[in-house]
Amino acid sequence: MARLLTYNVHSFIGTDRKRDPRRIEHVIRESGARVVALQEVRWSARHEGAHALQTLARDLKMDFRFQRTATFAGEQFGLAILSDLPMRLVKGGPLPRLGPALPERRSALWVEVETAQGTLQVICTHLAVLSRRDRMAQAEALLGPDWLGGAEGPAVLMGDLNAGMRAPAYKRLAAALACARSDLPDRHPTFPSWMPLTRIDHIMGANGARLENAHALRTALTRVASDHLPFVAELAPPH
C-alpha cells in the first residue's frame, strides 16, 4: 500500500522559531510516505543560497511539483507535491475568492501518480483561514468539474482545509468524499502541533479510492518542526 502524507510545513519554521527544512525532511523520511502534499512551502531561502524545496526533494530522492500562491520579499510561497513514484502535472490554479484580495491566493495543485494499485489523481490544497464563505466556495469548486469532478479514476484530496470536523466546509467535502479516519476513538488532532486540539489537515478519497490506517504523526520532532502535525493514511488495494 502506498502511504500518503499531508503536512503544513509553516515555511519550514518550527515552534522554536528556527527555520530548518532538514527537520521536515526527517519527518517525511521517517513517515515512509510515497506521496507527500505540502502547504505553506517556501520555495527558496536566499540566505542559504539554495532552493529549499528543490533541496528537500533531492535529499528525499523524490520528484516535485510546485504551485505558487504568493510572493513575499522576493520568495515564492505555495503548495507542493513530492513523490518517489512516477508523477505527471495535470494542472494548478486559483480557487474562488469572495472577499477582498489578500496577499495569498488560495489554490490547488493536481498531479497524476503511478502507484502499485494503478493511477492515482492527487490534489493538494490549502483553504482560506479567515472567511467561512470563501472556504465553502473553495470546497464546492474542488468538488466541481475543474477539479475532483473532472478526475477519472481513484483520486485523493490532501491538505490543510482550515476546517475542523464540525465545520461546514469539512462537512460538505466529507459528504461527497471518503474521509480518512482512524479506527481508534482518538480523532488525531493536528493543530497546534505542541498541544493539538483539532484536526484541520485531512486526506479524502474519491472515485473508489480507499484509505486505511489514518493517523497524525505525534513525536518529539513533529511537535517542534512545524505548527501543524503531519497526517498520514494508506491507499488500500481496490476491492
Short mmCIF file of C-alpha atoms in Angstrom, two decimals:
data_model
loop_
_atom_site.label_atom_id
_atom_site.label_comp_id
_atom_site.label_asym_id
_atom_site.label_seq_id
_atom_site.Cartn_x
_atom_site.Cartn_y
_atom_site.Cartn_z
CA MET A 1 0.00 0.00 0.00
CA ALA A 2 1.24 3.50 -0.82
CA ARG A 3 1.41 5.78 2.20
CA LEU A 4 0.14 9.34 1.75
CA LEU A 5 1.12 12.32 3.90
CA THR A 6 -0.25 15.85 4.13
CA TYR A 7 1.73 18.46 6.04
CA ASN A 8 1.53 22.22 6.55
CA VAL A 9 5.24 22.99 6.98
CA HIS A 10 4.85 26.67 8.05
CA SER A 11 7.62 27.90 5.74
CA PHE A 12 9.92 25.33 7.42
CA ILE A 13 9.75 27.41 10.62
CA GLY A 14 9.30 25.37 13.78
CA THR A 15 7.62 26.18 17.05
CA ASP A 16 11.04 27.21 18.36
CA ARG A 17 11.07 29.93 15.62
CA LYS A 18 14.00 28.28 13.88
CA ARG A 19 13.85 27.75 10.12
CA ASP A 20 15.14 24.26 9.39
CA PRO A 21 13.97 22.35 6.28
CA ARG A 22 16.07 19.38 7.42
CA ARG A 23 13.60 18.68 10.21
CA ILE A 24 10.79 18.43 7.67
CA GLU A 25 12.98 16.12 5.59
CA HIS A 26 13.49 13.82 8.59
CA VAL A 27 9.76 13.76 9.36
CA ILE A 28 8.88 12.82 5.79
CA ARG A 29 11.59 10.18 5.56
CA GLU A 30 10.61 8.59 8.87
CA SER A 31 6.93 8.55 7.85
CA GLY A 32 7.59 6.19 4.93
CA ALA A 33 5.25 8.24 2.72
CA ARG A 34 5.46 7.75 -1.06
CA VAL A 35 3.19 10.72 -1.93
CA VAL A 36 3.56 13.94 0.07
CA ALA A 37 1.33 17.04 -0.11
CA LEU A 38 2.84 20.16 1.48
CA GLN A 39 1.28 23.51 2.27
CA GLU A 40 2.96 26.82 3.21
CA VAL A 41 6.06 25.84 1.29
CA ARG A 42 8.73 28.48 0.86
CA TRP A 43 10.42 27.94 -2.48
CA SER A 44 13.79 29.47 -1.76
CA ALA A 45 16.00 30.52 1.13
CA ARG A 46 18.16 33.27 -0.26
CA HIS A 47 20.39 33.47 2.79
CA GLU A 48 21.23 29.78 2.27
CA GLY A 49 21.81 30.28 -1.43
CA ALA A 50 19.65 27.31 -2.34
CA HIS A 51 16.09 26.42 -3.25
CA ALA A 52 14.78 24.79 -0.06
CA LEU A 53 12.05 22.77 -1.82
CA GLN A 54 14.41 21.58 -4.53
CA THR A 55 16.96 20.53 -1.91
CA LEU A 56 14.27 18.78 0.14
CA ALA A 57 13.09 16.77 -2.87
CA ARG A 58 16.63 15.91 -3.91
CA ASP A 59 17.60 14.66 -0.47
CA LEU A 60 14.43 12.58 -0.27
CA LYS A 61 15.07 11.26 -3.79
CA MET A 62 11.65 12.48 -4.86
CA ASP A 63 10.31 14.46 -7.79
CA PHE A 64 8.19 17.52 -7.03
CA ARG A 65 5.65 19.92 -8.47
CA PHE A 66 5.01 23.41 -7.08
CA GLN A 67 2.09 25.85 -7.25
CA ARG A 68 2.78 29.45 -6.23
CA THR A 69 0.13 31.11 -4.07
CA ALA A 70 2.02 34.27 -3.07
CA THR A 71 5.35 36.08 -3.24
CA PHE A 72 6.86 37.53 -0.07
CA ALA A 73 10.12 39.51 -0.06
CA GLY A 74 11.05 38.05 -3.41
CA GLU A 75 10.47 34.44 -2.34
CA GLN A 76 7.72 32.25 -3.70
CA PHE A 77 5.28 30.60 -1.32
CA GLY A 78 2.72 27.90 -2.01
CA LEU A 79 1.81 24.23 -2.41
CA ALA A 80 3.94 21.27 -3.38
CA ILE A 81 3.51 17.57 -4.09
CA LEU A 82 6.51 15.25 -3.82
CA SER A 83 6.75 11.57 -4.72
CA ASP A 84 9.29 8.89 -5.50
CA LEU A 85 6.71 7.33 -7.85
CA PRO A 86 6.24 8.40 -11.49
CA MET A 87 4.33 11.68 -11.43
CA ARG A 88 2.80 13.97 -14.06
CA LEU A 89 1.48 17.50 -13.58
CA VAL A 90 -2.19 17.83 -14.52
CA LYS A 91 -2.85 21.44 -13.51
CA GLY A 92 -2.52 24.11 -10.85
CA GLY A 93 -4.61 27.19 -10.33
CA PRO A 94 -6.57 29.50 -8.05
CA LEU A 95 -9.74 28.73 -6.12
CA PRO A 96 -12.69 31.13 -5.71
CA ARG A 97 -12.28 34.24 -3.62
CA LEU A 98 -15.45 36.04 -2.49
CA GLY A 99 -13.92 38.51 -0.06
CA PRO A 100 -11.27 41.19 -0.54
CA ALA A 101 -7.96 40.34 -2.21
CA LEU A 102 -5.26 39.15 0.18
CA PRO A 103 -1.53 38.59 -0.48
CA GLU A 104 -2.02 34.81 -0.73
CA ARG A 105 -4.36 33.45 -3.41
CA ARG A 106 -5.84 30.14 -2.27
CA SER A 107 -5.14 27.50 -4.88
CA ALA A 108 -4.92 23.80 -5.66
CA LEU A 109 -2.32 21.59 -7.33
CA TRP A 110 -3.22 18.40 -9.22
CA VAL A 111 -0.83 15.64 -10.24
CA GLU A 112 -1.23 12.09 -11.51
CA VAL A 113 0.84 9.43 -9.74
CA GLU A 114 1.50 5.85 -10.85
CA THR A 115 1.19 3.56 -7.81
CA ALA A 116 1.31 -0.20 -7.48
CA GLN A 117 -2.50 -0.09 -7.27
CA GLY A 118 -2.74 1.91 -10.52
CA THR A 119 -3.03 5.58 -11.46
CA LEU A 120 -3.97 7.93 -8.64
CA GLN A 121 -5.12 11.52 -9.08
CA VAL A 122 -3.74 13.67 -6.23
CA ILE A 123 -4.98 17.17 -5.42
CA CYS A 124 -3.26 19.30 -2.77
CA THR A 125 -4.92 22.42 -1.38
CA HIS A 126 -4.93 24.97 1.45
CA LEU A 127 -8.28 26.66 2.05
CA ALA A 128 -8.94 30.17 3.34
CA VAL A 129 -8.29 30.78 7.01
CA LEU A 130 -10.40 33.91 7.67
CA SER A 131 -13.59 33.52 5.64
CA ARG A 132 -16.12 30.71 6.11
CA ARG A 133 -17.82 31.81 2.88
CA ASP A 134 -14.56 31.52 0.97
CA ARG A 135 -13.86 28.06 2.42
CA MET A 136 -17.29 26.83 1.36
CA ALA A 137 -16.90 28.27 -2.15
CA GLN A 138 -13.48 26.67 -2.43
CA ALA A 139 -14.84 23.30 -1.24
CA GLU A 140 -17.59 23.48 -3.87
CA ALA A 141 -15.03 24.31 -6.56
CA LEU A 142 -12.85 21.34 -5.56
CA LEU A 143 -15.86 19.04 -5.94
CA GLY A 144 -16.74 20.58 -9.30
CA PRO A 145 -15.72 19.68 -12.87
CA ASP A 146 -12.47 21.64 -12.83
CA TRP A 147 -11.04 19.50 -10.05
CA LEU A 148 -12.30 16.28 -8.45
CA GLY A 149 -15.44 16.25 -10.56
CA GLY A 150 -13.24 16.03 -13.63
CA ALA A 151 -10.87 13.37 -12.29
CA GLU A 152 -11.06 9.96 -13.92
CA GLY A 153 -10.31 7.02 -11.66
CA PRO A 154 -9.30 6.95 -7.99
CA ALA A 155 -8.42 10.34 -6.53
CA VAL A 156 -7.42 11.87 -3.21
CA LEU A 157 -7.75 15.38 -1.82
CA MET A 158 -5.00 16.26 0.65
CA GLY A 159 -4.33 19.44 2.56
CA ASP A 160 -4.95 21.99 5.26
CA LEU A 161 -8.65 22.78 4.99
CA ASN A 162 -8.63 25.24 7.92
CA ALA A 163 -11.79 23.40 8.91
CA GLY A 164 -12.34 21.05 11.81
CA MET A 165 -14.64 18.07 11.59
CA ARG A 166 -17.69 20.12 12.63
CA ALA A 167 -17.09 22.94 10.16
CA PRO A 168 -19.45 23.42 7.20
CA ALA A 169 -16.69 23.20 4.57
CA TYR A 170 -15.42 19.93 6.06
CA LYS A 171 -18.95 18.50 6.26
CA ARG A 172 -19.59 19.43 2.62
CA LEU A 173 -16.43 17.66 1.45
CA ALA A 174 -16.89 14.68 3.78
CA ALA A 175 -20.45 14.18 2.50
CA ALA A 176 -19.13 13.71 -1.04
CA LEU A 177 -15.76 12.08 -0.32
CA ALA A 178 -14.42 9.28 1.87
CA CYS A 179 -12.54 10.99 4.70
CA ALA A 180 -9.57 9.07 6.07
CA ARG A 181 -10.37 8.22 9.66
CA SER A 182 -8.65 6.29 12.40
CA ASP A 183 -10.13 3.05 13.69
CA LEU A 184 -9.28 4.34 17.16
CA PRO A 185 -11.50 6.67 19.22
CA ASP A 186 -8.84 9.40 19.00
CA ARG A 187 -9.67 11.80 16.15
CA HIS A 188 -5.97 12.56 15.74
CA PRO A 189 -5.95 16.37 16.01
CA THR A 190 -3.19 18.09 14.05
CA PHE A 191 -3.21 21.71 15.24
CA PRO A 192 -1.44 23.26 17.04
CA SER A 193 1.41 20.78 16.98
CA TRP A 194 2.60 21.37 20.55
CA MET A 195 -0.89 20.78 22.00
CA PRO A 196 -3.18 19.54 19.20
CA LEU A 197 -6.85 20.31 19.78
CA THR A 198 -8.44 19.99 16.34
CA ARG A 199 -7.82 18.25 13.04
CA ILE A 200 -7.79 20.71 10.16
CA ASP A 201 -5.42 18.63 8.00
CA HIS A 202 -7.26 15.97 6.03
CA ILE A 203 -6.95 13.25 3.40
CA MET A 204 -10.11 12.29 1.49
CA GLY A 205 -10.73 9.71 -1.22
CA ALA A 206 -12.89 9.93 -4.33
CA ASN A 207 -13.91 7.64 -7.18
CA GLY A 208 -13.35 4.46 -5.20
CA ALA A 209 -10.04 5.39 -3.55
CA ARG A 210 -9.98 3.61 -0.18
CA LEU A 211 -7.90 4.89 2.72
CA GLU A 212 -6.73 2.98 5.78
CA ASN A 213 -4.57 3.41 8.89
CA ALA A 214 -5.08 7.17 9.09
CA HIS A 215 -3.40 9.00 11.95
CA ALA A 216 -1.45 12.08 12.96
CA LEU A 217 2.29 11.68 13.49
CA ARG A 218 2.92 12.94 17.01
CA THR A 219 6.57 12.67 18.01
CA ALA A 220 9.14 14.87 19.72
CA LEU A 221 10.29 16.06 16.29
CA THR A 222 6.86 16.74 14.77
CA ARG A 223 5.86 18.76 17.81
CA VAL A 224 8.62 21.27 17.02
CA ALA A 225 9.26 21.02 13.24
CA SER A 226 6.07 22.96 12.28
CA ASP A 227 2.97 24.39 13.94
CA HIS A 228 0.93 21.53 12.39
CA LEU A 229 1.35 17.79 12.83
CA PRO A 230 1.60 15.72 9.64
CA PHE A 231 -1.34 13.43 8.88
CA VAL A 232 -0.92 10.12 7.06
CA ALA A 233 -3.13 7.45 5.50
CA GLU A 234 -2.51 4.41 3.34
CA LEU A 235 -4.05 3.82 -0.05
CA ALA A 236 -5.71 0.42 0.19
CA PRO A 237 -5.85 -2.01 -2.74
CA PRO A 238 -9.11 -1.84 -4.71
CA HIS A 239 -11.79 -4.40 -3.96
#
